PDB file of C-alpha atoms and ligand atoms in Angstrom:
ATOM      1  CA  MET F 289      16.192 -13.071  -2.621  1.00  0.00           C
ATOM      2  CA  PHE F 290      17.824 -11.076  -5.930  1.00  0.00           C
ATOM      3  CA  LYS F 291      21.677 -12.748  -5.810  1.00  0.00           C
ATOM      4  CA  LYS F 292      23.687  -9.833  -7.810  1.00  0.00           C
ATOM      5  CA  ILE F 293      25.872 -11.551 -10.478  1.00  0.00           C
ATOM      6  CA  TYR F 294      28.765  -8.355 -11.550  1.00  0.00           C
ATOM      7  CA  PHE F 295      30.143  -8.598 -14.542  1.00  0.00           C
ATOM      8  CA  ASP F 296      33.104  -5.841 -15.479  1.00  0.00           C
ATOM      9  CA  SER F 297      31.602  -5.559 -18.733  1.00  0.00           C
ATOM     10  CA  LEU F 298      28.959  -7.347 -21.368  1.00  0.00           C
ATOM     11  CA  PRO F 299      27.276  -6.116 -24.740  1.00  0.00           C
ATOM     12  CA  SER F 300      24.206  -5.755 -22.949  1.00  0.00           C
ATOM     13  CA  THR F 301      22.824  -7.524 -19.989  1.00  0.00           C
ATOM     14  CA  ASN F 302      19.000  -8.247 -21.356  1.00  0.00           C
ATOM     15  CA  THR F 303      21.134 -10.029 -24.359  1.00  0.00           C
ATOM     16  CA  TYR F 304      23.237 -11.371 -22.163  1.00  0.00           C
ATOM     17  CA  LEU F 305      20.554 -13.267 -20.098  1.00  0.00           C
ATOM     18  CA  LYS F 306      18.695 -14.422 -22.897  1.00  0.00           C
ATOM     19  CA  GLU F 307      21.459 -16.356 -24.440  1.00  0.00           C
ATOM     20  CA  ASN F 308      22.749 -18.031 -20.806  1.00  0.00           C
ATOM     21  CA  TYR F 309      19.129 -17.742 -18.418  1.00  0.00           C
ATOM     22  CA  HIS F 310      19.343 -21.866 -18.368  1.00  0.00           C
ATOM     23  CA  LYS F 311      23.028 -21.379 -15.885  1.00  0.00           C
ATOM     24  CA  TYR F 312      20.919 -18.898 -14.109  1.00  0.00           C
ATOM     25  CA  ASP F 313      18.329 -19.235 -11.097  1.00  0.00           C
ATOM     26  CA  ASN F 314      14.796 -17.124 -10.848  1.00  0.00           C
ATOM     27  CA  LYS F 315      15.713 -13.941  -9.354  1.00  0.00           C
ATOM     28  CA  ASP F 316      19.041 -13.783 -10.324  1.00  0.00           C
ATOM     29  CA  VAL F 317      20.632 -10.069 -10.845  1.00  0.00           C
ATOM     30  CA  ILE F 318      23.519  -9.122 -13.958  1.00  0.00           C
ATOM     31  CA  ILE F 319      24.621  -6.497 -13.789  1.00  0.00           C
ATOM     32  CA  ALA F 320      27.201  -4.837 -15.862  1.00  0.00           C
ATOM     33  CA  GLY F 321      29.816  -1.964 -14.998  1.00  0.00           C
ATOM     34  CA  LYS F 322      29.979  -0.881 -18.646  1.00  0.00           C
ATOM     35  CA  GLN F 323      27.130  -2.550 -20.943  1.00  0.00           C
ATOM     36  CA  LEU F 324      29.162  -1.398 -24.482  1.00  0.00           C
ATOM     37  CA  GLN F 325      25.236  -2.398 -26.697  1.00  0.00           C
ATOM     38  CA  GLY F 326      22.767  -1.383 -24.432  1.00  0.00           C
ATOM     39  CA  ARG F 327      19.271  -2.327 -26.374  1.00  0.00           C
ATOM     40  CA  GLY F 328      16.439   0.118 -25.914  1.00  0.00           C
ATOM     41  CA  ARG F 329      12.879  -0.260 -26.543  1.00  0.00           C
ATOM     42  CA  ARG F 330      12.509  -0.025 -30.804  1.00  0.00           C
ATOM     43  CA  GLU F 331      15.298  -1.544 -31.711  1.00  0.00           C
ATOM     44  CA  LYS F 332      17.245   2.310 -30.034  1.00  0.00           C
ATOM     45  CA  ASN F 333      20.686   2.098 -28.337  1.00  0.00           C
ATOM     46  CA  TRP F 334      20.794   2.816 -24.426  1.00  0.00           C
ATOM     47  CA  ILE F 335      24.073   4.360 -23.420  1.00  0.00           C
ATOM     48  CA  THR F 336      25.552   3.755 -19.940  1.00  0.00           C
ATOM     49  CA  GLU F 337      28.816   6.015 -19.159  1.00  0.00           C
ATOM     50  CA  ALA F 338      31.084   2.351 -18.028  1.00  0.00           C
ATOM     51  CA  GLY F 339      30.886   2.734 -13.695  1.00  0.00           C
ATOM     52  CA  LYS F 340      28.537   5.868 -13.762  1.00  0.00           C
ATOM     53  CA  ASP F 341      25.228   4.620 -14.345  1.00  0.00           C
ATOM     54  CA  ILE F 342      23.120   1.191 -13.452  1.00  0.00           C
ATOM     55  CA  ALA F 343      22.638  -1.781 -16.357  1.00  0.00           C
ATOM     56  CA  MET F 344      21.251  -4.977 -14.930  1.00  0.00           C
ATOM     57  CA  SER F 345      18.748  -7.291 -16.144  1.00  0.00           C
ATOM     58  CA  ILE F 346      16.539  -9.325 -13.474  1.00  0.00           C
ATOM     59  CA  LEU F 347      15.611 -13.626 -14.408  1.00  0.00           C
ATOM     60  CA  LEU F 348      12.396 -13.987 -13.656  1.00  0.00           C
ATOM     61  CA  LYS F 349      11.114 -17.520 -14.337  1.00  0.00           C
ATOM     62  CA  PRO F 350       7.360 -17.837 -13.155  1.00  0.00           C
ATOM     63  CA  LYS F 351       5.834 -21.299 -13.747  1.00  0.00           C
ATOM     64  CA  VAL F 352       3.636 -19.330 -16.361  1.00  0.00           C
ATOM     65  CA  ALA F 353       3.348 -16.155 -18.184  1.00  0.00           C
ATOM     66  CA  GLU F 354       0.552 -14.610 -17.183  1.00  0.00           C
ATOM     67  CA  ASN F 355      -0.030 -11.198 -15.895  1.00  0.00           C
ATOM     68  CA  ILE F 356       3.532 -10.372 -17.394  1.00  0.00           C
ATOM     69  CA  SER F 357       3.166  -7.229 -18.544  1.00  0.00           C
ATOM     70  CA  LEU F 358       2.213  -6.081 -15.242  1.00  0.00           C
ATOM     71  CA  LEU F 359       6.119  -6.613 -14.680  1.00  0.00           C
ATOM     72  CA  SER F 360       6.364  -3.530 -16.810  1.00  0.00           C
ATOM     73  CA  LEU F 361       4.100  -1.360 -13.644  1.00  0.00           C
ATOM     74  CA  LEU F 362       5.570  -3.376 -11.242  1.00  0.00           C
ATOM     75  CA  THR F 363       8.992  -2.564 -12.289  1.00  0.00           C
ATOM     76  CA  SER F 364       8.685   1.341 -13.152  1.00  0.00           C
ATOM     77  CA  ALA F 365       6.929   1.708  -9.372  1.00  0.00           C
ATOM     78  CA  ALA F 366      10.070   0.234  -7.641  1.00  0.00           C
ATOM     79  CA  ILE F 367      12.262   2.079  -9.934  1.00  0.00           C
ATOM     80  CA  PHE F 368      10.335   5.593  -9.146  1.00  0.00           C
ATOM     81  CA  ASN F 369      10.004   4.947  -4.925  1.00  0.00           C
ATOM     82  CA  VAL F 370      13.508   5.056  -4.638  1.00  0.00           C
ATOM     83  CA  ILE F 371      14.056   8.004  -7.018  1.00  0.00           C
ATOM     84  CA  LYS F 372      10.764   9.832  -5.104  1.00  0.00           C
ATOM     85  CA  ASP F 373      13.673   9.189  -1.832  1.00  0.00           C
ATOM     86  CA  TYR F 374      15.999  11.435  -3.670  1.00  0.00           C
ATOM     87  CA  GLY F 375      13.805  14.072  -2.837  1.00  0.00           C
ATOM     88  CA  LEU F 376      13.391  14.143  -6.763  1.00  0.00           C
ATOM     89  CA  ASP F 377       9.381  14.672  -8.177  1.00  0.00           C
ATOM     90  CA  ALA F 378       9.440  11.632 -10.374  1.00  0.00           C
ATOM     91  CA  LYS F 379       6.530  10.925 -12.958  1.00  0.00           C
ATOM     92  CA  ILE F 380       5.887   6.961 -14.265  1.00  0.00           C
ATOM     93  CA  LYS F 381       5.175   7.065 -18.231  1.00  0.00           C
ATOM     94  CA  TRP F 382       2.796   4.335 -18.843  1.00  0.00           C
ATOM     95  CA  PRO F 383       3.868   1.597 -19.070  1.00  0.00           C
ATOM     96  CA  ASN F 384       7.662   2.374 -17.742  1.00  0.00           C
ATOM     97  CA  ASP F 385       9.657   4.934 -18.399  1.00  0.00           C
ATOM     98  CA  ILE F 386      10.929   7.026 -15.527  1.00  0.00           C
ATOM     99  CA  LEU F 387      10.737  10.937 -15.923  1.00  0.00           C
ATOM    100  CA  VAL F 388      12.513  13.745 -13.786  1.00  0.00           C
ATOM    101  CA  ASN F 389      10.983  17.415 -14.775  1.00  0.00           C
ATOM    102  CA  ASP F 390      10.147  15.673 -18.179  1.00  0.00           C
ATOM    103  CA  LYS F 391      13.216  13.884 -18.942  1.00  0.00           C
ATOM    104  CA  LYS F 392      13.543  10.229 -19.017  1.00  0.00           C
ATOM    105  CA  ILE F 393      15.663   8.882 -16.397  1.00  0.00           C
ATOM    106  CA  SER F 394      15.159   5.044 -15.783  1.00  0.00           C
ATOM    107  CA  GLY F 395      14.039   2.826 -19.060  1.00  0.00           C
ATOM    108  CA  ILE F 396      13.078  -0.382 -18.314  1.00  0.00           C
ATOM    109  CA  LEU F 397      13.084  -3.579 -21.673  1.00  0.00           C
ATOM    110  CA  LEU F 398      11.625  -6.010 -20.476  1.00  0.00           C
ATOM    111  CA  GLU F 399      11.621  -9.615 -23.094  1.00  0.00           C
ATOM    112  CA  SER F 400      10.465 -12.913 -22.829  1.00  0.00           C
ATOM    113  CA  VAL F 401      12.323 -16.090 -23.741  1.00  0.00           C
ATOM    114  CA  TYR F 402      10.161 -19.337 -25.068  1.00  0.00           C
ATOM    115  CA  LYS F 403      11.158 -21.923 -26.957  1.00  0.00           C
ATOM    116  CA  LEU F 404       9.276 -24.968 -26.851  1.00  0.00           C
ATOM    117  CA  ASN F 405       7.193 -23.592 -24.011  1.00  0.00           C
ATOM    118  CA  PHE F 406       7.605 -20.034 -22.132  1.00  0.00           C
ATOM    119  CA  GLU F 407      11.009 -20.249 -20.131  1.00  0.00           C
ATOM    120  CA  ALA F 408      11.820 -16.774 -18.455  1.00  0.00           C
ATOM    121  CA  VAL F 409      11.430 -13.260 -18.306  1.00  0.00           C
ATOM    122  CA  ILE F 410      14.552 -11.070 -18.465  1.00  0.00           C
ATOM    123  CA  ILE F 411      13.558  -7.591 -17.431  1.00  0.00           C
ATOM    124  CA  GLY F 412      16.075  -4.957 -18.018  1.00  0.00           C
ATOM    125  CA  ILE F 413      16.646  -2.094 -16.161  1.00  0.00           C
ATOM    126  CA  GLY F 414      18.714   1.415 -17.175  1.00  0.00           C
ATOM    127  CA  ILE F 415      19.007   4.260 -15.057  1.00  0.00           C
ATOM    128  CA  ASN F 416      20.777   7.202 -15.399  1.00  0.00           C
ATOM    129  CA  VAL F 417      23.032   8.098 -12.037  1.00  0.00           C
ATOM    130  CA  ASN F 418      26.138   9.830 -12.132  1.00  0.00           C
ATOM    131  CA  SER F 419      26.385  10.795 -16.100  1.00  0.00           C
ATOM    132  CA  THR F 420      26.394  14.115 -17.092  1.00  0.00           C
ATOM    133  CA  ASN F 421      27.903  13.905 -21.043  1.00  0.00           C
ATOM    134  CA  PHE F 422      24.447  13.846 -23.033  1.00  0.00           C
ATOM    135  CA  PRO F 423      24.846  13.378 -26.563  1.00  0.00           C
ATOM    136  CA  THR F 424      23.667  16.526 -28.175  1.00  0.00           C
ATOM    137  CA  GLU F 425      20.505  14.831 -29.489  1.00  0.00           C
ATOM    138  CA  ILE F 426      19.332  14.384 -26.154  1.00  0.00           C
ATOM    139  CA  LEU F 427      20.453  16.484 -24.218  1.00  0.00           C
ATOM    140  CA  ASN F 428      17.175  18.431 -23.270  1.00  0.00           C
ATOM    141  CA  LYS F 429      15.068  14.605 -23.189  1.00  0.00           C
ATOM    142  CA  ALA F 430      17.405  13.136 -20.911  1.00  0.00           C
ATOM    143  CA  THR F 431      19.114  13.670 -17.330  1.00  0.00           C
ATOM    144  CA  SER F 432      20.497  11.478 -14.181  1.00  0.00           C
ATOM    145  CA  LEU F 433      20.424  11.855 -10.531  1.00  0.00           C
ATOM    146  CA  LYS F 434      23.630  13.613 -10.578  1.00  0.00           C
ATOM    147  CA  ARG F 435      22.093  15.928 -13.110  1.00  0.00           C
ATOM    148  CA  GLU F 436      19.166  16.207 -10.612  1.00  0.00           C
ATOM    149  CA  LEU F 437      20.637  16.987  -7.437  1.00  0.00           C
ATOM    150  CA  SER F 438      23.975  18.219  -7.981  1.00  0.00           C
ATOM    151  CA  LYS F 439      26.207  15.595  -6.334  1.00  0.00           C
ATOM    152  CA  ASP F 440      27.682  12.184  -6.781  1.00  0.00           C
ATOM    153  CA  LEU F 441      25.997   8.666  -5.466  1.00  0.00           C
ATOM    154  CA  ASP F 442      27.385   5.415  -5.055  1.00  0.00           C
ATOM    155  CA  ILE F 443      25.833   2.881  -7.406  1.00  0.00           C
ATOM    156  CA  ASP F 444      25.788  -0.195  -5.351  1.00  0.00           C
ATOM    157  CA  THR F 445      23.279   1.853  -2.544  1.00  0.00           C
ATOM    158  CA  VAL F 446      20.955   2.868  -5.602  1.00  0.00           C
ATOM    159  CA  ILE F 447      21.513  -1.034  -7.145  1.00  0.00           C
ATOM    160  CA  ASN F 448      20.357  -2.107  -3.548  1.00  0.00           C
ATOM    161  CA  LYS F 449      16.882   0.649  -2.731  1.00  0.00           C
ATOM    162  CA  VAL F 450      16.235  -1.023  -6.467  1.00  0.00           C
ATOM    163  CA  LEU F 451      16.370  -4.327  -5.829  1.00  0.00           C
ATOM    164  CA  LYS F 452      14.637  -4.207  -2.417  1.00  0.00           C
ATOM    165  CA  SER F 453      11.559  -2.288  -3.444  1.00  0.00           C
ATOM    166  CA  PHE F 454      11.308  -4.449  -6.696  1.00  0.00           C
ATOM    167  CA  ALA F 455      11.618  -7.623  -4.032  1.00  0.00           C
ATOM    168  CA  SER F 456       8.465  -6.310  -1.968  1.00  0.00           C
ATOM    169  CA  TYR F 457       6.401  -5.652  -4.984  1.00  0.00           C
ATOM    170  CA  TYR F 458       6.898  -8.773  -6.609  1.00  0.00           C
ATOM    171  CA  GLY F 459       6.032 -10.022  -3.282  1.00  0.00           C
ATOM    172  CA  GLN F 460       2.795  -8.845  -4.012  1.00  0.00           C
ATOM    173  CA  TYR F 461       2.831  -9.799  -8.085  1.00  0.00           C
ATOM    174  CA  GLU F 462       3.039 -13.567  -6.499  1.00  0.00           C
ATOM    175  CA  LYS F 463       0.459 -13.119  -4.112  1.00  0.00           C
ATOM    176  CA  GLY F 464      -2.155 -11.608  -6.682  1.00  0.00           C
ATOM    177  CA  GLU F 465      -1.978  -7.893  -5.006  1.00  0.00           C
ATOM    178  CA  ASN F 466      -0.840  -5.005  -7.093  1.00  0.00           C
ATOM    179  CA  ASP F 467       0.090  -1.313  -4.259  1.00  0.00           C
ATOM    180  CA  TYR F 468       2.303  -1.542  -7.566  1.00  0.00           C
ATOM    181  CA  ILE F 469      -0.386   0.273 -10.153  1.00  0.00           C
ATOM    182  CA  LYS F 470      -2.007   2.935  -7.790  1.00  0.00           C
ATOM    183  CA  VAL F 471       1.505   4.325  -7.257  1.00  0.00           C
ATOM    184  CA  CYS F 472       1.475   3.966 -11.457  1.00  0.00           C
ATOM    185  CA  ARG F 473      -1.129   5.577 -11.159  1.00  0.00           C
ATOM    186  CA  GLU F 474      -0.788   8.281  -8.593  1.00  0.00           C
ATOM    187  CA  ASN F 475       2.342   9.567 -10.296  1.00  0.00           C
ATOM    188  CA  SER F 476       1.156   8.802 -14.138  1.00  0.00           C
ATOM    189  CA  ALA F 477       2.636  11.391 -16.329  1.00  0.00           C
ATOM    190  CA  VAL F 478       0.157  10.685 -18.766  1.00  0.00           C
ATOM    191  CA  ILE F 479      -3.130  10.764 -17.507  1.00  0.00           C
ATOM    192  CA  GLY F 480      -5.233  13.079 -17.496  1.00  0.00           C
ATOM    193  CA  LYS F 481      -3.256  14.002 -20.662  1.00  0.00           C
ATOM    194  CA  GLU F 482      -3.373  14.431 -24.343  1.00  0.00           C
ATOM    195  CA  ILE F 483      -1.509  11.727 -25.729  1.00  0.00           C
ATOM    196  CA  LEU F 484      -0.128  10.469 -29.113  1.00  0.00           C
ATOM    197  CA  ILE F 485      -0.154   6.671 -28.825  1.00  0.00           C
ATOM    198  CA  ASN F 486       0.568   4.557 -31.615  1.00  0.00           C
ATOM    199  CA  ASN F 487      -0.223   7.416 -33.864  1.00  0.00           C
ATOM    200  CA  HIS F 488      -3.688   7.684 -32.470  1.00  0.00           C
ATOM    201  CA  LYS F 489      -4.531  11.128 -30.363  1.00  0.00           C
ATOM    202  CA  VAL F 490      -6.803  10.551 -27.524  1.00  0.00           C
ATOM    203  CA  ARG F 491      -6.681  11.791 -24.006  1.00  0.00           C
ATOM    204  CA  VAL F 492      -5.744   9.168 -21.096  1.00  0.00           C
ATOM    205  CA  GLU F 493      -8.385   8.216 -18.534  1.00  0.00           C
ATOM    206  CA  ASN F 494      -6.659   5.890 -16.004  1.00  0.00           C
ATOM    207  CA  ILE F 495      -4.602   2.842 -15.734  1.00  0.00           C
ATOM    208  CA  LEU F 496      -7.089  -0.408 -15.159  1.00  0.00           C
ATOM    209  CA  ASP F 497      -6.364  -3.186 -12.379  1.00  0.00           C
ATOM    210  CA  ASN F 498      -5.169  -5.232 -14.956  1.00  0.00           C
ATOM    211  CA  GLY F 499      -2.760  -2.161 -16.259  1.00  0.00           C
ATOM    212  CA  ASN F 500      -4.033  -1.567 -19.510  1.00  0.00           C
ATOM    213  CA  LEU F 501      -4.487   2.214 -20.193  1.00  0.00           C
ATOM    214  CA  LEU F 502      -7.740   3.826 -20.539  1.00  0.00           C
ATOM    215  CA  VAL F 503      -7.831   6.458 -22.919  1.00  0.00           C
ATOM    216  CA  ASN F 504     -10.680   8.368 -25.439  1.00  0.00           C
ATOM    217  CA  ASP F 505     -10.705   9.377 -28.870  1.00  0.00           C
ATOM    218  CA  GLY F 506     -13.779  12.649 -28.112  1.00  0.00           C
ATOM    219  CA  ASN F 507     -15.852   9.273 -29.356  1.00  0.00           C
ATOM    220  CA  LYS F 508     -15.240   6.513 -27.397  1.00  0.00           C
ATOM    221  CA  SER F 509     -12.745   4.859 -24.403  1.00  0.00           C
ATOM    222  CA  PHE F 510     -10.833   1.713 -24.829  1.00  0.00           C
ATOM    223  CA  THR F 511      -7.632   0.306 -23.981  1.00  0.00           C
ATOM    224  CA  TYR F 512      -4.149  -0.182 -25.384  1.00  0.00           C
ATOM    225  CA  ALA F 513      -2.481  -3.240 -23.743  1.00  0.00           C
ATOM    226  CA  TYR F 514       0.652  -1.950 -24.707  1.00  0.00           C
ATOM    227  CA  GLY F 515       2.266   0.787 -27.143  1.00  0.00           C
ATOM    228  CA  GLU F 516       4.477   3.702 -27.187  1.00  0.00           C
ATOM    229  CA  ILE F 517       3.346   7.203 -26.043  1.00  0.00           C
ATOM    230  CA  SER F 518       4.833  10.538 -27.499  1.00  0.00           C
ATOM    231  CA  LEU F 519       4.339  13.495 -25.183  1.00  0.00           C
ATOM    232  CA  GLU F 520       5.702  16.733 -26.145  1.00  0.00           C
ATOM    233  CA  ASN F 521       8.851  17.450 -25.845  1.00  0.00           C
ATOM    234  CA  ILE F 522       9.490  13.495 -24.460  1.00  0.00           C
ATOM    235  CA  TYR F 523      10.956  10.564 -25.725  1.00  0.00           C
TER     236      TYR F 523
HETATM  237  C1  BTN O 678      14.175   1.925 -22.777  1.00  0.00           C
HETATM  238  O1  BTN O 678      13.216   3.068 -22.827  1.00  0.00           O
HETATM  239  O2  BTN O 678      13.995   1.966 -24.774  1.00  0.00           O
HETATM  240  C2  BTN O 678      14.651   0.849 -22.653  1.00  0.00           C
HETATM  241  C3  BTN O 678      16.249   1.259 -22.090  1.00  0.00           C
HETATM  242  C4  BTN O 678      16.834  -0.810 -21.360  1.00  0.00           C
HETATM  243  C5  BTN O 678      18.109  -0.485 -21.190  1.00  0.00           C
HETATM  244  C6  BTN O 678      18.236  -1.749 -20.200  1.00  0.00           C
HETATM  245  S1  BTN O 678      20.221  -1.280 -19.307  1.00  0.00           S
HETATM  246  C7  BTN O 678      20.198  -3.072 -18.827  1.00  0.00           C
HETATM  247  C8  BTN O 678      19.449  -3.936 -19.987  1.00  0.00           C
HETATM  248  N1  BTN O 678      20.420  -4.042 -21.021  1.00  0.00           N
HETATM  249  C9  BTN O 678      20.029  -3.455 -22.163  1.00  0.00           C
HETATM  250  O3  BTN O 678      20.721  -3.680 -23.725  1.00  0.00           O
HETATM  251  N2  BTN O 678      18.943  -2.887 -22.219  1.00  0.00           N
HETATM  252  C10 BTN O 678      18.308  -3.094 -20.983  1.00  0.00           C
END
């Protein structure tokens, strides 16, 4: 099972695990009460309010590095389920942002560790739970469970729900099943929309079983294995 290991404070749960993964087991989860230098994708900062938001990283040590990118979609689906269970109209912005009312409520930073060989995968999860003091520059782009539900939630309860959903999908992943892709498809913020991906304007047609995004530029269809999507007003 997934074992939770709590720290009062860490610079970044992902950075900590990158440096210390050899001390931990497959499925250990590092959780920081206070994350001081949280990292987002594209070298951005990830801000969490101490004791109010989730900053955690799941360590996985699969034998091979095959299909690792599918773990982004799997994690997105797990977080989506929990947010939806709170009654919110959540959407998944491929591959790994969760939005509520077009605002980002959760982000995922998936990092692989290689030495001579593939060693581990670290799945960093940030979920805005009880924070309400967003910096002005992201006030219209970010939200939290509290902002949407107008009530405080117990952080550990939310963590347990996410890990439960993650564990169930990860069991499927190990067997080669992929219900989580269906969840990402059916609750996509981008399928059928015009988007900018890596600065190309395209229309999103689908998410394929290998996790790639199928798009069309007006002339032809092609796929992206990864990329940063821009939608108006969304980061
Ligand atoms: C993003 O959307 O840009 C990804 C944000 C990921 C944030 C989480 S919080 C826990 C883990 N530790 C980090 O430093 N980042 C990830």
